[in-house]
PDB file of C-alpha atoms in Angstrom:
ATOM      1  CA  UNK A  19     122.018  64.341 114.761  1.00 56.00           C
ATOM      2  CA  UNK A  20     122.086  66.422 111.574  1.00 67.00           C
ATOM      3  CA  UNK A  21     124.518  69.279 111.484  1.00 90.00           C
ATOM      4  CA  UNK A  22     124.084  72.421 109.424  1.00 95.00           C
ATOM      5  CA  UNK A  23     122.465  71.815 106.058  1.00 96.00           C
ATOM      6  CA  UNK A  24     122.894  74.214 103.154  1.00 97.00           C
ATOM      7  CA  UNK A  25     121.213  74.206  99.776  1.00 97.00           C
ATOM      8  CA  UNK A  26     121.923  74.164  96.966  1.00 97.00           C
ATOM      9  CA  UNK A  27     125.519  72.908  97.004  1.00 96.00           C
ATOM     10  CA  UNK A  28     126.401  74.536  93.703  1.00 96.00           C
ATOM     11  CA  UNK A  29     124.804  77.301  91.702  1.00 96.00           C
ATOM     12  CA  UNK A  30     125.590  79.175  88.495  1.00 98.00           C
ATOM     13  CA  UNK A  31     123.973  82.562  87.893  1.00 98.00           C
ATOM     14  CA  UNK A  32     124.315  85.362  85.362  1.00 98.00           C
ATOM     15  CA  UNK A  33     125.353  88.900  86.232  1.00 98.00           C
ATOM     16  CA  UNK A  34     122.403  91.002  87.309  1.00 98.00           C
ATOM     17  CA  UNK A  35     120.340  88.064  88.489  1.00 98.00           C
ATOM     18  CA  UNK A  36     119.173  87.406  92.021  1.00 98.00           C
ATOM     19  CA  UNK A  37     119.938  84.351  94.140  1.00 98.00           C
ATOM     20  CA  UNK A  38     118.611  82.799  97.349  1.00 98.00           C
ATOM     21  CA  UNK A  39     120.667  80.444  99.475  1.00 98.00           C
ATOM     22  CA  UNK A  40     119.209  78.390 102.304  1.00 98.00           C
ATOM     23  CA  UNK A  41     120.462  77.133 105.630  1.00 98.00           C
ATOM     24  CA  UNK A  42     119.012  74.789 108.244  1.00 97.00           C
ATOM     25  CA  UNK A  43     120.841  75.086 111.562  1.00 96.00           C
ATOM     26  CA  UNK A  44     121.979  72.270 113.776  1.00 93.00           C
ATOM     27  CA  UNK A  45     119.251  70.954 116.029  1.00 92.00           C
ATOM     28  CA  UNK A  46     119.027  73.076 119.184  1.00 89.00           C
ATOM     29  CA  UNK A  47     120.791  76.095 117.712  1.00 91.00           C
ATOM     30  CA  UNK A  48     118.971  79.427 117.506  1.00 92.00           C
ATOM     31  CA  UNK A  49     121.465  81.689 115.738  1.00 92.00           C
ATOM     32  CA  UNK A  50     122.575  81.696 112.121  1.00 95.00           C
ATOM     33  CA  UNK A  51     125.541  83.573 110.671  1.00 95.00           C
ATOM     34  CA  UNK A  52     126.522  83.869 107.028  1.00 97.00           C
ATOM     35  CA  UNK A  53     130.054  84.134 105.654  1.00 97.00           C
ATOM     36  CA  UNK A  54     131.487  84.710 102.191  1.00 98.00           C
ATOM     37  CA  UNK A  55     134.704  82.890 101.331  1.00 95.00           C
ATOM     38  CA  UNK A  56     136.350  84.034  98.129  1.00 95.00           C
ATOM     39  CA  UNK A  57     138.834  81.689  96.506  1.00 91.00           C
ATOM     40  CA  UNK A  58     142.063  81.577  98.479  1.00 88.00           C
ATOM     41  CA  UNK A  59     140.736  83.832 101.235  1.00 92.00           C
ATOM     42  CA  UNK A  60     139.387  83.442 104.727  1.00 93.00           C
ATOM     43  CA  UNK A  61     135.647  83.676 105.373  1.00 95.00           C
ATOM     44  CA  UNK A  62     134.251  87.195 105.709  1.00 97.00           C
ATOM     45  CA  UNK A  63     131.281  87.859 107.977  1.00 96.00           C
ATOM     46  CA  UNK A  64     128.123  88.986 106.170  1.00 97.00           C
ATOM     47  CA  UNK A  65     125.506  89.077 108.938  1.00 96.00           C
ATOM     48  CA  UNK A  66     124.012  87.224 111.873  1.00 94.00           C
ATOM     49  CA  UNK A  67     120.389  86.451 112.673  1.00 94.00           C
ATOM     50  CA  UNK A  68     119.085  85.807 116.150  1.00 91.00           C
ATOM     51  CA  UNK A  69     115.433  85.748 117.206  1.00 91.00           C
ATOM     52  CA  UNK A  70     114.464  86.468 113.598  1.00 94.00           C
ATOM     53  CA  UNK A  71     116.336  89.770 113.576  1.00 94.00           C
ATOM     54  CA  UNK A  72     119.587  90.866 111.995  1.00 94.00           C
ATOM     55  CA  UNK A  73     121.809  91.416 115.028  1.00 90.00           C
ATOM     56  CA  UNK A  74     125.108  92.218 113.365  1.00 91.00           C
ATOM     57  CA  UNK A  75     126.225  93.081 109.874  1.00 94.00           C
ATOM     58  CA  UNK A  76     129.629  93.064 108.245  1.00 94.00           C
ATOM     59  CA  UNK A  77     130.901  95.344 105.516  1.00 94.00           C
ATOM     60  CA  UNK A  78     128.641  94.150 102.729  1.00 97.00           C
ATOM     61  CA  UNK A  79     126.338  96.248 100.514  1.00 97.00           C
ATOM     62  CA  UNK A  80     122.576  96.285 100.822  1.00 96.00           C
ATOM     63  CA  UNK A  81     122.368  93.906  97.859  1.00 98.00           C
ATOM     64  CA  UNK A  82     122.981  91.249 100.495  1.00 98.00           C
ATOM     65  CA  UNK A  83     119.938  90.617 102.653  1.00 97.00           C
ATOM     66  CA  UNK A  84     118.667  87.818 104.785  1.00 97.00           C
ATOM     67  CA  UNK A  85     115.887  86.375 106.795  1.00 97.00           C
ATOM     68  CA  UNK A  86     115.425  83.992 109.695  1.00 97.00           C
ATOM     69  CA  UNK A  87     112.270  81.968 110.093  1.00 97.00           C
ATOM     70  CA  UNK A  88     110.524  80.889 113.317  1.00 96.00           C
ATOM     71  CA  UNK A  89     112.083  77.414 112.999  1.00 95.00           C
ATOM     72  CA  UNK A  90     115.531  79.154 113.013  1.00 96.00           C
ATOM     73  CA  UNK A  91     116.327  78.331 109.389  1.00 97.00           C
ATOM     74  CA  UNK A  92     117.663  81.176 107.316  1.00 98.00           C
ATOM     75  CA  UNK A  93     117.981  82.527 103.806  1.00 98.00           C
ATOM     76  CA  UNK A  94     120.630  84.700 102.224  1.00 98.00           C
ATOM     77  CA  UNK A  95     119.535  86.784  99.249  1.00 98.00           C
ATOM     78  CA  UNK A  96     121.847  88.565  96.863  1.00 98.00           C
ATOM     79  CA  UNK A  97     120.447  90.966  94.270  1.00 97.00           C
ATOM     80  CA  UNK A  98     122.030  92.356  91.116  1.00 98.00           C
ATOM     81  CA  UNK A  99     124.792  89.769  91.112  1.00 98.00           C
ATOM     82  CA  UNK A 100     128.313  90.832  90.199  1.00 98.00           C
ATOM     83  CA  UNK A 101     131.183  88.660  89.022  1.00 97.00           C
ATOM     84  CA  UNK A 102     132.879  89.443  92.326  1.00 97.00           C
ATOM     85  CA  UNK A 103     130.079  87.728  94.232  1.00 98.00           C
ATOM     86  CA  UNK A 104     131.420  84.376  93.066  1.00 98.00           C
ATOM     87  CA  UNK A 105     132.443  82.589  96.243  1.00 97.00           C
ATOM     88  CA  UNK A 106     131.688  79.834  98.707  1.00 95.00           C
ATOM     89  CA  UNK A 107     128.902  80.962 101.043  1.00 97.00           C
ATOM     90  CA  UNK A 108     129.056  79.374 104.453  1.00 96.00           C
ATOM     91  CA  UNK A 109     126.346  79.200 107.052  1.00 97.00           C
ATOM     92  CA  UNK A 110     127.240  78.755 110.698  1.00 95.00           C
ATOM     93  CA  UNK A 111     124.781  78.009 113.450  1.00 94.00           C
ATOM     94  CA  UNK A 112     125.223  78.481 117.167  1.00 90.00           C
ATOM     95  CA  UNK A 113     123.441  78.839 120.462  1.00 86.00           C
ATOM     96  CA  UNK A 114     122.878  82.361 121.793  1.00 75.00           C
ATOM     97  CA  UNK A 115     125.002  84.121 119.191  1.00 63.00           C
ATOM     98  CA  UNK A 116     127.915  81.768 119.635  1.00 62.00           C
ATOM     99  CA  UNK A 117     128.857  82.874 123.092  1.00 62.00           C
ATOM    100  CA  UNK A 118     128.203  79.549 124.710  1.00 55.00           C
ATOM    101  CA  UNK A 119     129.277  76.478 122.781  1.00 64.00           C
ATOM    102  CA  UNK A 120     130.734  77.827 119.568  1.00 79.00           C
ATOM    103  CA  UNK A 121     129.747  77.431 115.972  1.00 90.00           C
ATOM    104  CA  UNK A 122     128.910  74.609 113.574  1.00 91.00           C
ATOM    105  CA  UNK A 123     129.553  75.279 109.902  1.00 93.00           C
ATOM    106  CA  UNK A 124     127.799  73.833 106.903  1.00 94.00           C
ATOM    107  CA  UNK A 125     129.637  72.640 103.808  1.00 93.00           C
ATOM    108  CA  UNK A 126     128.626  75.755 101.920  1.00 95.00           C
ATOM    109  CA  UNK A 127     127.050  76.790  98.650  1.00 96.00           C
ATOM    110  CA  UNK A 128     129.438  77.402  95.786  1.00 96.00           C
ATOM    111  CA  UNK A 129     128.081  80.341  93.771  1.00 98.00           C
ATOM    112  CA  UNK A 130     129.526  81.108  90.355  1.00 98.00           C
ATOM    113  CA  UNK A 131     128.465  84.301  88.586  1.00 98.00           C
ATOM    114  CA  UNK A 132     129.112  84.396  84.850  1.00 97.00           C
TER     115      UNK A 132
ATOM    116  CA  UNK B  11     139.401  96.957 115.171  1.00 86.00           C
ATOM    117  CA  UNK B  12     139.645  93.204 115.130  1.00 90.00           C
ATOM    118  CA  UNK B  13     141.892  91.380 112.702  1.00 94.00           C
ATOM    119  CA  UNK B  14     143.925  88.200 112.315  1.00 96.00           C
ATOM    120  CA  UNK B  15     147.228  87.864 110.493  1.00 96.00           C
ATOM    121  CA  UNK B  16     148.213  84.389 109.524  1.00 94.00           C
ATOM    122  CA  UNK B  17     151.377  82.876 108.142  1.00 85.00           C
ATOM    123  CA  UNK B  18     151.147  82.630 104.392  1.00 83.00           C
ATOM    124  CA  UNK B  19     151.422  79.291 102.719  1.00 84.00           C
ATOM    125  CA  UNK B  20     151.516  76.951 101.195  1.00 95.00           C
ATOM    126  CA  UNK B  21     153.370  74.783 103.671  1.00 96.00           C
ATOM    127  CA  UNK B  22     154.720  71.455 102.429  1.00 97.00           C
ATOM    128  CA  UNK B  23     156.078  68.874 104.875  1.00 97.00           C
ATOM    129  CA  UNK B  24     157.079  65.249 104.954  1.00 97.00           C
ATOM    130  CA  UNK B  25     155.147  62.874 107.151  1.00 97.00           C
ATOM    131  CA  UNK B  26     156.237  62.977 110.827  1.00 97.00           C
ATOM    132  CA  UNK B  27     157.721  66.462 110.469  1.00 98.00           C
ATOM    133  CA  UNK B  28     157.039  69.217 113.009  1.00 98.00           C
ATOM    134  CA  UNK B  29     154.432  71.814 112.094  1.00 97.00           C
ATOM    135  CA  UNK B  30     154.115  75.439 113.127  1.00 97.00           C
ATOM    136  CA  UNK B  31     151.633  77.878 111.615  1.00 97.00           C
ATOM    137  CA  UNK B  32     151.953  81.386 112.976  1.00 97.00           C
ATOM    138  CA  UNK B  33     148.952  83.525 113.901  1.00 98.00           C
ATOM    139  CA  UNK B  34     148.843  86.979 115.476  1.00 97.00           C
ATOM    140  CA  UNK B  35     145.818  89.083 116.221  1.00 96.00           C
ATOM    141  CA  UNK B  36     144.665  92.618 116.912  1.00 95.00           C
ATOM    142  CA  UNK B  37     141.637  93.072 119.102  1.00 92.00           C
ATOM    143  CA  UNK B  38     140.009  95.212 121.732  1.00 82.00           C
ATOM    144  CA  UNK B  39     140.149  93.436 125.069  1.00 81.00           C
ATOM    145  CA  UNK B  40     140.695  89.709 125.268  1.00 84.00           C
ATOM    146  CA  UNK B  41     138.958  87.816 122.514  1.00 90.00           C
ATOM    147  CA  UNK B  42     138.437  84.081 122.260  1.00 91.00           C
ATOM    148  CA  UNK B  43     140.755  82.441 119.739  1.00 94.00           C
ATOM    149  CA  UNK B  44     140.174  79.501 117.427  1.00 95.00           C
ATOM    150  CA  UNK B  45     141.787  77.298 114.854  1.00 97.00           C
ATOM    151  CA  UNK B  46     139.536  75.866 112.150  1.00 96.00           C
ATOM    152  CA  UNK B  47     140.413  73.291 109.500  1.00 96.00           C
ATOM    153  CA  UNK B  48     138.886  72.988 106.045  1.00 94.00           C
ATOM    154  CA  UNK B  49     139.261  69.807 104.019  1.00 92.00           C
ATOM    155  CA  UNK B  50     138.742  69.924 100.240  1.00 86.00           C
ATOM    156  CA  UNK B  51     135.111  70.503  99.302  1.00 82.00           C
ATOM    157  CA  UNK B  52     133.983  70.835 102.891  1.00 84.00           C
ATOM    158  CA  UNK B  53     133.042  73.542 105.366  1.00 86.00           C
ATOM    159  CA  UNK B  54     135.010  74.570 108.424  1.00 92.00           C
ATOM    160  CA  UNK B  55     135.578  72.294 111.390  1.00 93.00           C
ATOM    161  CA  UNK B  56     136.669  73.566 114.776  1.00 93.00           C
ATOM    162  CA  UNK B  57     140.100  72.175 115.594  1.00 96.00           C
ATOM    163  CA  UNK B  58     140.759  73.839 118.956  1.00 95.00           C
ATOM    164  CA  UNK B  59     140.060  76.975 120.945  1.00 93.00           C
ATOM    165  CA  UNK B  60     141.249  79.067 123.893  1.00 94.00           C
ATOM    166  CA  UNK B  61     139.184  81.623 125.739  1.00 90.00           C
ATOM    167  CA  UNK B  62     141.679  83.408 127.990  1.00 90.00           C
ATOM    168  CA  UNK B  63     145.343  84.251 128.278  1.00 92.00           C
ATOM    169  CA  UNK B  64     147.723  81.300 128.823  1.00 94.00           C
ATOM    170  CA  UNK B  65     145.020  78.782 127.935  1.00 94.00           C
ATOM    171  CA  UNK B  66     146.241  75.926 125.763  1.00 96.00           C
ATOM    172  CA  UNK B  67     143.825  74.431 123.284  1.00 95.00           C
ATOM    173  CA  UNK B  68     144.539  70.936 122.022  1.00 96.00           C
ATOM    174  CA  UNK B  69     142.946  68.332 119.776  1.00 96.00           C
ATOM    175  CA  UNK B  70     144.155  65.449 117.586  1.00 95.00           C
ATOM    176  CA  UNK B  71     147.790  66.191 118.445  1.00 97.00           C
ATOM    177  CA  UNK B  72     147.490  69.883 117.544  1.00 98.00           C
ATOM    178  CA  UNK B  73     148.144  72.535 120.178  1.00 98.00           C
ATOM    179  CA  UNK B  74     147.998  76.321 120.433  1.00 98.00           C
ATOM    180  CA  UNK B  75     148.626  78.614 123.407  1.00 97.00           C
ATOM    181  CA  UNK B  76     146.931  81.987 123.891  1.00 96.00           C
ATOM    182  CA  UNK B  77     149.791  84.450 124.376  1.00 96.00           C
ATOM    183  CA  UNK B  78     148.515  87.851 125.479  1.00 93.00           C
ATOM    184  CA  UNK B  79     152.000  89.406 125.621  1.00 94.00           C
ATOM    185  CA  UNK B  80     152.722  88.670 121.973  1.00 95.00           C
ATOM    186  CA  UNK B  81     149.066  88.628 120.822  1.00 95.00           C
ATOM    187  CA  UNK B  82     149.699  85.271 119.227  1.00 97.00           C
ATOM    188  CA  UNK B  83     148.042  81.859 118.908  1.00 97.00           C
ATOM    189  CA  UNK B  84     150.455  79.716 116.919  1.00 98.00           C
ATOM    190  CA  UNK B  85     149.357  76.229 115.856  1.00 98.00           C
ATOM    191  CA  UNK B  86     151.791  73.341 116.401  1.00 98.00           C
ATOM    192  CA  UNK B  87     151.885  69.601 115.882  1.00 98.00           C
ATOM    193  CA  UNK B  88     154.817  67.394 116.680  1.00 97.00           C
ATOM    194  CA  UNK B  89     154.368  64.824 113.912  1.00 96.00           C
ATOM    195  CA  UNK B  90     152.111  65.509 110.959  1.00 97.00           C
ATOM    196  CA  UNK B  91     150.331  62.859 108.901  1.00 97.00           C
ATOM    197  CA  UNK B  92     149.192  62.795 105.293  1.00 96.00           C
ATOM    198  CA  UNK B  93     145.615  63.064 106.569  1.00 96.00           C
ATOM    199  CA  UNK B  94     146.433  66.480 108.088  1.00 97.00           C
ATOM    200  CA  UNK B  95     146.630  67.979 104.596  1.00 97.00           C
ATOM    201  CA  UNK B  96     144.046  70.771 104.586  1.00 96.00           C
ATOM    202  CA  UNK B  97     143.646  74.528 104.905  1.00 96.00           C
ATOM    203  CA  UNK B  98     143.988  75.908 108.440  1.00 97.00           C
ATOM    204  CA  UNK B  99     142.346  79.151 109.561  1.00 97.00           C
ATOM    205  CA  UNK B 100     143.083  81.161 112.667  1.00 97.00           C
ATOM    206  CA  UNK B 101     140.118  83.161 113.970  1.00 95.00           C
ATOM    207  CA  UNK B 102     139.002  85.349 116.838  1.00 93.00           C
ATOM    208  CA  UNK B 103     135.581  86.043 118.234  1.00 90.00           C
ATOM    209  CA  UNK B 104     134.721  89.652 118.778  1.00 81.00           C
ATOM    210  CA  UNK B 105     133.420  91.235 121.952  1.00 78.00           C
ATOM    211  CA  UNK B 106     130.993  94.033 122.691  1.00 78.00           C
ATOM    212  CA  UNK B 107     129.215  95.232 119.562  1.00 76.00           C
ATOM    213  CA  UNK B 108     130.845  92.456 117.509  1.00 78.00           C
ATOM    214  CA  UNK B 109     130.052  89.678 119.962  1.00 78.00           C
ATOM    215  CA  UNK B 110     129.422  86.416 118.203  1.00 80.00           C
ATOM    216  CA  UNK B 111     131.180  87.443 114.995  1.00 89.00           C
ATOM    217  CA  UNK B 112     134.261  85.530 113.845  1.00 92.00           C
ATOM    218  CA  UNK B 113     137.230  87.246 112.203  1.00 94.00           C
ATOM    219  CA  UNK B 114     139.373  84.909 110.104  1.00 96.00           C
ATOM    220  CA  UNK B 115     142.888  84.961 108.781  1.00 96.00           C
ATOM    221  CA  UNK B 116     143.530  84.194 105.123  1.00 95.00           C
ATOM    222  CA  UNK B 117     144.252  80.527 105.742  1.00 96.00           C
ATOM    223  CA  UNK B 118     147.358  78.367 105.364  1.00 96.00           C
ATOM    224  CA  UNK B 119     147.379  75.447 102.950  1.00 96.00           C
ATOM    225  CA  UNK B 120     149.217  72.457 104.418  1.00 97.00           C
ATOM    226  CA  UNK B 121     150.314  69.550 102.246  1.00 97.00           C
ATOM    227  CA  UNK B 122     151.932  66.521 103.846  1.00 97.00           C
ATOM    228  CA  UNK B 123     153.801  64.032 101.658  1.00 96.00           C
ATOM    229  CA  UNK B 124     154.303  60.374 102.630  1.00 95.00           C
TER     230      UNK B 124
END
């Protein structure tokens, strides 16, 4: 049974560019959450998608946006990239917003902004 | 608001030594508490959890007890192995308007020498 799949695994972008990261949740999960993990820090919550809607949002600017598709997969988009956006981006999937059986994390996308 | 304060690392131990990683939290009500582990180049894996006061989570020789009185969830293991070398994150799951969102500590790097 495949877990959470994220693509790409690594990415290098230039300041000011836009990037799209993708996440396929674990089979049977309907909720996707995105986290940003800066080097040496704990993951910070970006937002959560459930039933194709953004249900919660952390303290991130509007440059960060997302989408959930009918098959529950999700995308994270970041516009006007800054050097400070360099981080590991983690996707976590769950059932019913994580209130039931917890979360499964992907291995992440390492984004480097130069 | 919700937050997690975690013992700063790095922690370096010899094999078979006793491990304690301290974690305290601030939250409204009684959150669920988690310990996650992150091996190099990988995402987060759930190590153990506790959902109410006095619950003890345990897995792979690791234990943590939910202490409401001291708002703590310290991680312990009686005899560490080289394979336990990783980064450990304490986390809580919010309630109410932040239901389903995880709040993480900064992580503690553990290195175990043979």
